[in-house]
Amino acid sequence: MSPLPFMAAQKIRDFHFGSAPPSHKLLHCGNSPTEARANGCVYSLVDVRWVPGQCYDKKMDDEFNSLPWHYFADKNGTREITQELAKQGDTEFWVTMEYHITHCEFTMRQLRRRYLEAARRSPQEVVASNTYMTEEEHFEHCVEYMNPRKIIEADLIVTFSKMDFGTCQVPL
């Protein structure tokens, strides 16, 4: 068995839990869309938050945005807003359960890509990482939502996407 998976897991663990000497810095988007833009952040509909530019996954965001999503100004779904307006990152909105579950699937795919990227690098190198992807609470929440035994009404408007501002760990 190749040592690469172990080395990648070790790098990710050290990176996020501080076992290794600091080899990264934390980028912040601030607390408002104006600050986020000034800090070089990009609003991501797949991440449902402002993300520092170095951790923005344009390819994944574009793929997610190509799906036929609907965004609503209200929980009853009576006032739809455009994807263009939602993508600007200045408006909070409601989305369906299907959107929420697909967001979780894409998050898992992003995490896997970061893991594979880390596995290809030397142990001293650090991979830029969107920190919310590895937050235990978010990870467990997504695992629960993706449970195939759970009966879910895909079109039910259940998730309020509040204004959120991410962080990103990048190499020094």
CSV table of C-alpha atoms in Angstrom, one decimal, residues 107-119:
chain,number,residue,atom,x,y,z
A,107,THR,CA,-18.6,20.0,-0.4
A,108,MET,CA,-17.6,16.4,-0.1
A,109,ARG,CA,-16.2,16.5,-3.6
A,110,GLN,CA,-14.2,19.6,-2.8
A,111,LEU,CA,-12.8,18.0,0.3
A,112,ARG,CA,-11.8,14.9,-1.7
A,113,ARG,CA,-10.1,17.1,-4.3
A,114,ARG,CA,-8.1,18.9,-1.5
A,115,TYR,CA,-7.1,15.6,0.0
A,116,LEU,CA,-5.9,14.3,-3.4
A,117,GLU,CA,-4.0,17.5,-4.0
A,118,ALA,CA,-2.3,17.2,-0.6
A,119,ALA,CA,-1.4,13.6,-1.3
